[in-house]
Amino acid sequence: MDRYSMETYLRNHPWGPALSPGAVEMIKVIWDLEGLSEYSFLGISEILNLFLDPRMHFYEISGGFDQLPKAFLPQLKEEIRFRQQMVKIRQERDRVLIYTRNRETGEISQYEGDRAIITIPFSVLRWVKLDPRDSFSHNKRKAIRELHYVPSVKTGLQFKSRFWEQEGLWGGKAVTDLPIRFTYYPNHGIGSGGPGVVLASYTWEDDAAPWDGLSEEERILRALENMARLHGSRAYREFITGSSFSWTRHPWSAGSVSLYEPLQYTELFPFIPTPEGRVHFAGEHTSSTPGWIEGAIESGIRAAVEVNGERRGKTIEI
Ligand SMILES: Cc1cc2nc3c(=O)[nH]c(=O)nc-3n(C[C@H](O)[C@H](O)[C@H](O)COP(=O)(O)OP(=O)(O)OC[C@H]3O[C@@H](n4cnc5c(N)ncnc54)[C@H](O)[C@@H]3O)c2cc1C
């Protein structure tokens, strides 16, 4: 199945007659696949199946997701170095050296260890110098070059009241073929008075491109115009402010999450999580659940077991 893109699967799937162009268009609009239908059928199915499986439950951390990284803080705070950009990985016979540049002062620092666990996305690992270059295998370097990252833009708008609730929208999302594509209404504080924030636009891949080229101010304006198409001129009267973020323009991720192209599960994935000498890899892109927080956590546990299992002289099967 790895050879199928979502588009080729819908048009030429092996289990029965091909879908008509109209049916394919409907599926792509409703499932927000128009922007990314040329990517891996398996990769996209992994995401869609989670939403289609009625046994699936989604959890949230009450009070905000930043509590997850903050929960690690008491144990790690002595070890964290802020504003250090990794610029070079040097491997020697009995140690690994990580070089960083301080983003404020430009000063270069060097950290030495028996092992290093690298968790940055491959899209930005491309900027990090390898010394020597062949300390990473050919297949790892190929995966770092080729792994695809999804462009994504979100625009949020704040309104004076939660007027959408008067229209029967208590949480949930609207799907449209307007440039905003997906709109998410807050599922917290339903029925409470006062202002509310709507994720007016959430776009991926080709759907994100028209937004990426705009300034933040223009994105907010265009999102508001689109919201007025859904809710009428009241959207303008209720508007307070907005905010927008492009993960493509973000220098520390250069994209949102990894998503395979056809054949990349077979050709790239086997080489992505594997250690290279003294260097181990973690992060959502190295996991069996790419694109999810769960994948990032799973990969962190796997890398910790790799390093600690080995240190104790044991081989641990995972
Ligand atoms: C728009 C969007 C929506 C999402 N929605 C969901 C969702 O609903 N549910 C879900 O489970 N997941 C979701 N995800 C995915 C989830 O956020 C990621 O899978 C997860 O955060 C990845 O964690 P990570 O540790 O692998 O990478 P990151 O969180 O990207 O961490 C990598 C870190 O490396 C740092 N870094 C980069 N380059 C360097 C360098 N040279 N030197 C030093 N540091 C560097 C970065 O600053 C960053 O802090 C979403 C992601 C996006 C972008």
Short mmCIF file of C-alpha atoms and ligand atoms in Angstrom, two decimals:
data_model
loop_
_atom_site.label_atom_id
_atom_site.label_comp_id
_atom_site.label_asym_id
_atom_site.label_seq_id
_atom_site.Cartn_x
_atom_site.Cartn_y
_atom_site.Cartn_z
CA MET A 1 0.00 0.00 0.00
CA ASP A 2 3.01 2.27 0.45
CA ARG A 3 3.06 3.13 -3.24
CA TYR A 4 -0.33 4.89 -3.12
CA SER A 5 -0.82 8.59 -2.60
CA MET A 6 -4.26 9.47 -1.20
CA GLU A 7 -5.29 10.68 -4.68
CA THR A 8 -4.12 7.55 -6.53
CA TYR A 9 -5.73 5.32 -3.90
CA LEU A 10 -9.11 7.02 -4.28
CA ARG A 11 -8.93 6.82 -8.07
CA ASN A 12 -7.32 3.36 -8.47
CA HIS A 13 -7.81 1.48 -5.24
CA PRO A 14 -7.47 -2.29 -5.51
CA TRP A 15 -10.70 -3.29 -3.74
CA GLY A 16 -13.33 -2.28 -6.32
CA PRO A 17 -14.33 0.28 -8.94
CA ALA A 18 -12.52 3.61 -9.03
CA LEU A 19 -14.36 6.57 -7.53
CA SER A 20 -15.67 9.24 -9.90
CA PRO A 21 -13.85 12.61 -10.06
CA GLY A 22 -16.87 14.19 -8.32
CA ALA A 23 -16.73 11.67 -5.46
CA VAL A 24 -12.97 12.19 -5.11
CA GLU A 25 -13.48 15.97 -5.02
CA MET A 26 -16.18 15.65 -2.33
CA ILE A 27 -13.99 13.46 -0.13
CA LYS A 28 -11.05 15.81 -0.54
CA VAL A 29 -13.06 18.94 0.33
CA ILE A 30 -14.89 17.42 3.32
CA TRP A 31 -11.80 15.71 4.75
CA ASP A 32 -9.52 18.69 4.07
CA LEU A 33 -7.35 16.59 1.76
CA GLU A 34 -7.22 18.86 -1.27
CA GLY A 35 -3.98 20.42 -0.13
CA LEU A 36 -2.19 17.15 0.58
CA SER A 37 -3.73 14.40 -1.55
CA GLU A 38 -0.43 13.66 -3.30
CA TYR A 39 1.08 12.44 0.00
CA SER A 40 1.18 8.92 1.40
CA PHE A 41 -2.17 7.13 1.61
CA LEU A 42 -0.84 5.23 4.64
CA GLY A 43 0.37 8.39 6.38
CA ILE A 44 -2.91 10.25 5.84
CA SER A 45 -5.01 7.17 6.74
CA GLU A 46 -3.16 6.92 10.02
CA ILE A 47 -4.44 10.40 10.88
CA LEU A 48 -7.97 9.93 9.45
CA ASN A 49 -8.50 6.51 11.04
CA LEU A 50 -8.09 8.04 14.45
CA PHE A 51 -11.07 10.29 13.75
CA LEU A 52 -13.14 7.52 12.15
CA ASP A 53 -12.61 4.92 14.88
CA PRO A 54 -15.60 5.22 17.28
CA ARG A 55 -13.58 3.54 20.07
CA MET A 56 -11.00 6.32 19.98
CA HIS A 57 -10.99 8.78 22.86
CA PHE A 58 -9.07 12.05 22.81
CA TYR A 59 -7.72 13.49 26.02
CA GLU A 60 -6.60 16.98 26.93
CA ILE A 61 -4.62 18.29 29.86
CA SER A 62 -6.92 20.53 31.88
CA GLY A 63 -5.48 24.01 32.19
CA GLY A 64 -3.35 23.87 29.04
CA PHE A 65 -0.88 21.62 27.28
CA ASP A 66 2.15 23.61 28.39
CA GLN A 67 1.77 21.74 31.68
CA LEU A 68 3.26 18.68 29.97
CA PRO A 69 6.76 20.14 29.34
CA LYS A 70 6.55 22.08 32.62
CA ALA A 71 6.05 18.79 34.50
CA PHE A 72 9.60 17.79 33.50
CA LEU A 73 11.04 21.06 34.80
CA PRO A 74 11.79 20.14 38.45
CA GLN A 75 14.06 17.27 37.35
CA LEU A 76 15.65 19.01 34.36
CA LYS A 77 15.96 22.69 35.22
CA GLU A 78 19.64 22.50 36.21
CA GLU A 79 20.46 20.95 32.81
CA ILE A 80 18.54 23.25 30.45
CA ARG A 81 20.51 25.81 28.43
CA PHE A 82 18.37 28.43 26.74
CA ARG A 83 19.09 30.24 23.44
CA GLN A 84 21.59 27.58 22.34
CA GLN A 85 21.23 26.66 18.69
CA MET A 86 22.91 23.37 17.78
CA VAL A 87 25.17 24.02 14.79
CA LYS A 88 27.49 21.00 14.67
CA ILE A 89 27.66 17.36 15.76
CA ARG A 90 31.14 15.91 15.99
CA GLN A 91 31.64 12.20 16.63
CA GLU A 92 34.92 10.80 17.87
CA ARG A 93 35.88 7.24 18.79
CA ASP A 94 34.99 7.57 22.47
CA ARG A 95 32.78 10.69 22.69
CA VAL A 96 30.36 12.97 20.91
CA LEU A 97 30.60 16.76 20.86
CA ILE A 98 27.68 19.11 20.30
CA TYR A 99 28.49 22.67 19.27
CA THR A 100 25.96 25.44 19.82
CA ARG A 101 25.74 29.14 18.97
CA ASN A 102 24.20 31.49 21.50
CA ARG A 103 21.42 33.30 19.68
CA GLU A 104 22.04 36.55 21.54
CA THR A 105 25.82 36.76 21.83
CA GLY A 106 26.89 34.56 18.91
CA GLU A 107 29.24 32.75 21.31
CA ILE A 108 30.03 29.12 20.40
CA SER A 109 29.86 26.50 23.17
CA GLN A 110 30.82 22.86 23.18
CA TYR A 111 29.09 20.05 25.09
CA GLU A 112 30.69 16.63 25.44
CA GLY A 113 29.00 13.30 26.16
CA ASP A 114 29.13 9.54 25.74
CA ARG A 115 25.91 9.74 23.74
CA ALA A 116 23.71 12.44 22.26
CA ILE A 117 19.95 12.27 21.69
CA ILE A 118 18.96 14.54 18.81
CA THR A 119 15.28 15.55 18.83
CA ILE A 120 15.08 18.44 16.38
CA PRO A 121 13.00 18.01 13.19
CA PHE A 122 14.93 16.73 10.17
CA SER A 123 13.79 19.85 8.26
CA VAL A 124 16.11 21.96 10.47
CA LEU A 125 18.71 19.25 11.17
CA ARG A 126 19.78 19.95 7.57
CA TRP A 127 21.43 23.16 8.84
CA VAL A 128 23.56 21.27 11.37
CA LYS A 129 27.07 20.38 10.23
CA LEU A 130 28.14 16.74 10.60
CA ASP A 131 31.77 16.15 11.45
CA PRO A 132 32.81 13.90 9.86
CA ARG A 133 30.04 13.93 7.26
CA ASP A 134 29.96 10.15 6.96
CA SER A 135 29.49 9.71 10.73
CA PHE A 136 25.83 9.40 9.65
CA SER A 137 25.05 6.63 7.15
CA HIS A 138 24.08 7.43 3.58
CA ASN A 139 20.47 6.34 4.25
CA LYS A 140 20.17 8.61 7.30
CA ARG A 141 21.47 11.59 5.34
CA LYS A 142 19.01 10.76 2.55
CA ALA A 143 16.14 10.61 5.08
CA ILE A 144 17.17 13.96 6.58
CA ARG A 145 17.12 15.48 3.09
CA GLU A 146 13.93 13.87 1.81
CA LEU A 147 11.51 13.56 4.74
CA HIS A 148 8.56 15.80 3.96
CA TYR A 149 7.23 18.39 6.43
CA VAL A 150 3.69 19.72 6.21
CA PRO A 151 3.26 23.49 5.81
CA SER A 152 0.52 24.70 8.15
CA VAL A 153 -1.03 28.04 9.12
CA LYS A 154 -3.52 28.79 11.89
CA THR A 155 -5.38 32.08 12.38
CA GLY A 156 -7.39 32.77 15.54
CA LEU A 157 -9.91 35.56 16.00
CA GLN A 158 -11.30 36.99 19.22
CA PHE A 159 -14.91 38.24 19.34
CA LYS A 160 -16.82 40.25 21.95
CA SER A 161 -19.39 37.51 22.43
CA ARG A 162 -19.76 33.83 21.53
CA PHE A 163 -22.41 34.63 18.90
CA TRP A 164 -21.93 31.28 17.10
CA GLU A 165 -23.53 29.54 20.08
CA GLN A 166 -26.78 31.40 19.26
CA GLU A 167 -26.53 29.71 15.85
CA GLY A 168 -26.33 26.27 17.49
CA LEU A 169 -22.55 25.84 17.21
CA TRP A 170 -21.50 24.52 20.62
CA GLY A 171 -17.94 23.51 19.91
CA GLY A 172 -17.14 21.41 16.84
CA LYS A 173 -15.90 22.58 13.49
CA ALA A 174 -17.08 24.02 10.20
CA VAL A 175 -15.67 22.69 6.93
CA THR A 176 -15.87 24.95 3.89
CA ASP A 177 -14.21 25.32 0.50
CA LEU A 178 -13.38 28.94 1.35
CA PRO A 179 -9.67 29.72 1.89
CA ILE A 180 -10.16 29.35 5.68
CA ARG A 181 -11.04 25.64 5.08
CA PHE A 182 -11.46 24.41 8.69
CA THR A 183 -12.91 26.53 11.52
CA TYR A 184 -12.91 25.29 15.13
CA TYR A 185 -15.35 26.68 17.70
CA PRO A 186 -14.34 26.57 21.37
CA ASN A 187 -15.65 23.64 23.36
CA HIS A 188 -14.74 25.26 26.67
CA GLY A 189 -16.94 27.68 28.59
CA ILE A 190 -20.02 27.03 26.44
CA GLY A 191 -22.84 29.33 27.55
CA SER A 192 -20.54 31.69 29.44
CA GLY A 193 -20.88 35.38 28.68
CA GLY A 194 -18.06 37.54 27.42
CA PRO A 195 -15.53 37.19 24.63
CA GLY A 196 -14.57 33.98 22.84
CA VAL A 197 -11.78 32.90 20.51
CA VAL A 198 -12.40 30.92 17.31
CA LEU A 199 -9.68 29.11 15.38
CA ALA A 200 -11.04 30.74 12.24
CA SER A 201 -8.66 29.01 9.83
CA TYR A 202 -6.55 25.86 10.04
CA THR A 203 -4.81 24.93 6.77
CA TRP A 204 -2.26 22.37 5.58
CA GLU A 205 -0.01 21.99 2.53
CA ASP A 206 -1.35 23.70 -0.65
CA ASP A 207 -4.24 25.14 1.38
CA ALA A 208 -1.67 26.86 3.62
CA ALA A 209 0.27 28.43 0.71
CA PRO A 210 -2.14 31.35 0.08
CA TRP A 211 -1.90 32.27 3.78
CA ASP A 212 1.86 31.85 4.05
CA GLY A 213 2.48 34.69 1.63
CA LEU A 214 0.39 37.17 3.67
CA SER A 215 1.43 39.33 6.59
CA GLU A 216 -0.17 38.50 9.93
CA GLU A 217 -2.42 41.57 9.63
CA GLU A 218 -3.66 40.49 6.18
CA ARG A 219 -4.30 36.93 7.36
CA ILE A 220 -6.46 38.24 10.20
CA LEU A 221 -8.40 40.47 7.80
CA ARG A 222 -8.97 37.68 5.25
CA ALA A 223 -10.00 35.22 7.98
CA LEU A 224 -12.48 37.80 9.29
CA GLU A 225 -13.90 38.29 5.77
CA ASN A 226 -14.36 34.53 5.45
CA MET A 227 -15.98 34.32 8.89
CA ALA A 228 -18.43 37.03 7.76
CA ARG A 229 -19.35 34.76 4.81
CA LEU A 230 -20.34 32.10 7.37
CA HIS A 231 -21.91 34.29 10.07
CA GLY A 232 -22.88 37.56 8.36
CA SER A 233 -21.79 41.13 9.14
CA ARG A 234 -22.11 40.45 12.87
CA ALA A 235 -18.58 38.97 12.65
CA TYR A 236 -17.23 42.46 11.83
CA ARG A 237 -19.17 44.14 14.65
CA GLU A 238 -18.05 41.57 17.22
CA PHE A 239 -14.39 41.41 16.16
CA ILE A 240 -11.79 42.40 18.79
CA THR A 241 -8.41 41.13 17.60
CA GLY A 242 -6.62 38.20 15.99
CA SER A 243 -3.40 36.26 15.82
CA SER A 244 -1.79 33.99 13.23
CA PHE A 245 1.11 31.56 13.09
CA SER A 246 2.84 29.86 10.15
CA TRP A 247 4.90 26.79 11.01
CA THR A 248 6.57 27.01 7.59
CA ARG A 249 8.03 30.39 8.49
CA HIS A 250 9.03 29.20 11.97
CA PRO A 251 12.84 28.87 11.93
CA TRP A 252 12.88 26.04 14.51
CA SER A 253 10.59 23.67 12.66
CA ALA A 254 10.38 24.79 8.99
CA GLY A 255 7.02 23.03 8.68
CA SER A 256 4.54 21.56 11.13
CA VAL A 257 4.97 17.78 11.31
CA SER A 258 6.46 15.03 9.13
CA LEU A 259 4.23 13.32 6.56
CA TYR A 260 5.49 10.63 4.22
CA GLU A 261 5.37 10.78 0.48
CA PRO A 262 4.46 7.56 -1.35
CA LEU A 263 7.18 4.88 -0.88
CA GLN A 264 8.83 6.76 2.00
CA TYR A 265 7.56 4.30 4.64
CA THR A 266 9.49 1.58 2.84
CA GLU A 267 12.50 3.59 1.74
CA LEU A 268 13.03 6.12 4.56
CA PHE A 269 11.34 5.00 7.77
CA PRO A 270 13.65 2.00 8.51
CA PHE A 271 16.59 4.42 8.69
CA ILE A 272 14.99 7.31 10.61
CA PRO A 273 14.99 6.15 14.28
CA THR A 274 18.19 4.08 14.13
CA PRO A 275 21.27 5.35 16.06
CA GLU A 276 24.30 6.57 14.12
CA GLY A 277 27.36 5.78 16.19
CA ARG A 278 26.95 7.66 19.48
CA VAL A 279 24.01 9.71 18.23
CA HIS A 280 20.41 8.63 18.94
CA PHE A 281 17.24 10.13 17.49
CA ALA A 282 13.88 11.03 19.02
CA GLY A 283 10.96 13.28 18.05
CA GLU A 284 7.59 12.69 16.42
CA HIS A 285 9.24 12.03 13.05
CA THR A 286 11.16 9.04 14.46
CA SER A 287 8.09 7.36 15.99
CA SER A 288 5.42 4.91 14.90
CA THR A 289 2.87 7.73 15.37
CA PRO A 290 4.35 10.68 13.46
CA GLY A 291 2.56 14.00 13.74
CA TRP A 292 1.25 13.38 17.26
CA ILE A 293 2.43 14.33 20.74
CA GLU A 294 2.05 10.65 21.59
CA GLY A 295 4.66 9.86 18.92
CA ALA A 296 7.12 12.36 20.40
CA ILE A 297 6.71 10.80 23.86
CA GLU A 298 6.96 7.24 22.52
CA SER A 299 10.21 8.10 20.70
CA GLY A 300 11.65 9.74 23.84
CA ILE A 301 11.06 6.54 25.80
CA ARG A 302 12.60 4.45 23.01
CA ALA A 303 15.73 6.64 22.87
CA ALA A 304 16.08 6.62 26.67
CA VAL A 305 15.90 2.82 26.66
CA GLU A 306 18.47 2.64 23.85
CA VAL A 307 20.95 4.77 25.79
CA ASN A 308 20.35 3.47 29.31
CA GLY A 309 19.94 -0.16 28.31
CA GLU A 310 23.27 -0.06 26.58
CA ARG A 311 24.96 1.72 29.47
CA ARG A 312 23.96 -1.11 31.79
CA GLY A 313 25.49 -3.55 29.31
CA LYS A 314 22.10 -4.98 28.42
CA THR A 315 20.30 -5.23 25.13
CA ILE A 316 16.67 -4.27 25.55
CA GLU A 317 14.13 -5.39 22.97
CA ILE A 318 11.50 -2.75 22.23
C1 LIG B 1 -0.35 23.09 13.80
C2 LIG B 1 -0.10 21.82 14.57
C3 LIG B 1 -1.16 21.13 15.13
C4 LIG B 1 -0.94 19.95 15.85
N1 LIG B 1 -1.99 19.31 16.45
C5 LIG B 1 -1.76 18.22 17.22
C6 LIG B 1 -2.82 17.58 17.95
O1 LIG B 1 -3.97 18.05 17.91
N2 LIG B 1 -2.54 16.48 18.69
C7 LIG B 1 -1.28 15.97 18.77
O2 LIG B 1 -1.06 14.97 19.47
N3 LIG B 1 -0.24 16.54 18.09
C8 LIG B 1 -0.46 17.65 17.33
N4 LIG B 1 0.57 18.26 16.66
C9 LIG B 1 1.89 17.58 16.64
C10 LIG B 1 2.72 17.78 17.88
O3 LIG B 1 2.72 19.14 18.23
C11 LIG B 1 4.15 17.29 17.55
O4 LIG B 1 4.09 15.95 17.10
C12 LIG B 1 5.08 17.37 18.74
O5 LIG B 1 5.07 18.64 19.35
C13 LIG B 1 6.49 17.06 18.27
O6 LIG B 1 7.36 17.10 19.36
P1 LIG B 1 8.91 16.96 19.10
O7 LIG B 1 9.56 17.01 20.44
O8 LIG B 1 9.18 15.82 18.19
O9 LIG B 1 9.32 18.24 18.24
P2 LIG B 1 9.20 19.86 18.61
O10 LIG B 1 8.11 20.03 19.60
O11 LIG B 1 9.16 20.48 17.28
O12 LIG B 1 10.58 20.09 19.36
C14 LIG B 1 11.77 20.29 18.65
C15 LIG B 1 12.56 21.39 19.39
O13 LIG B 1 13.84 21.53 18.77
C16 LIG B 1 14.17 22.91 18.81
N5 LIG B 1 15.20 23.15 17.78
C17 LIG B 1 15.06 23.15 16.43
N6 LIG B 1 16.27 23.36 15.84
C18 LIG B 1 17.19 23.50 16.84
C19 LIG B 1 18.60 23.70 16.87
N7 LIG B 1 19.34 23.81 15.77
N8 LIG B 1 19.20 23.77 18.09
C20 LIG B 1 18.50 23.65 19.24
N9 LIG B 1 17.15 23.43 19.28
C21 LIG B 1 16.50 23.35 18.09
C22 LIG B 1 12.86 23.63 18.55
O14 LIG B 1 12.91 24.96 19.01
C23 LIG B 1 11.88 22.76 19.35
O15 LIG B 1 11.75 23.24 20.67
C24 LIG B 1 0.38 19.45 15.97
C25 LIG B 1 1.46 20.15 15.40
C26 LIG B 1 1.22 21.33 14.73
C27 LIG B 1 2.40 22.10 14.17
#
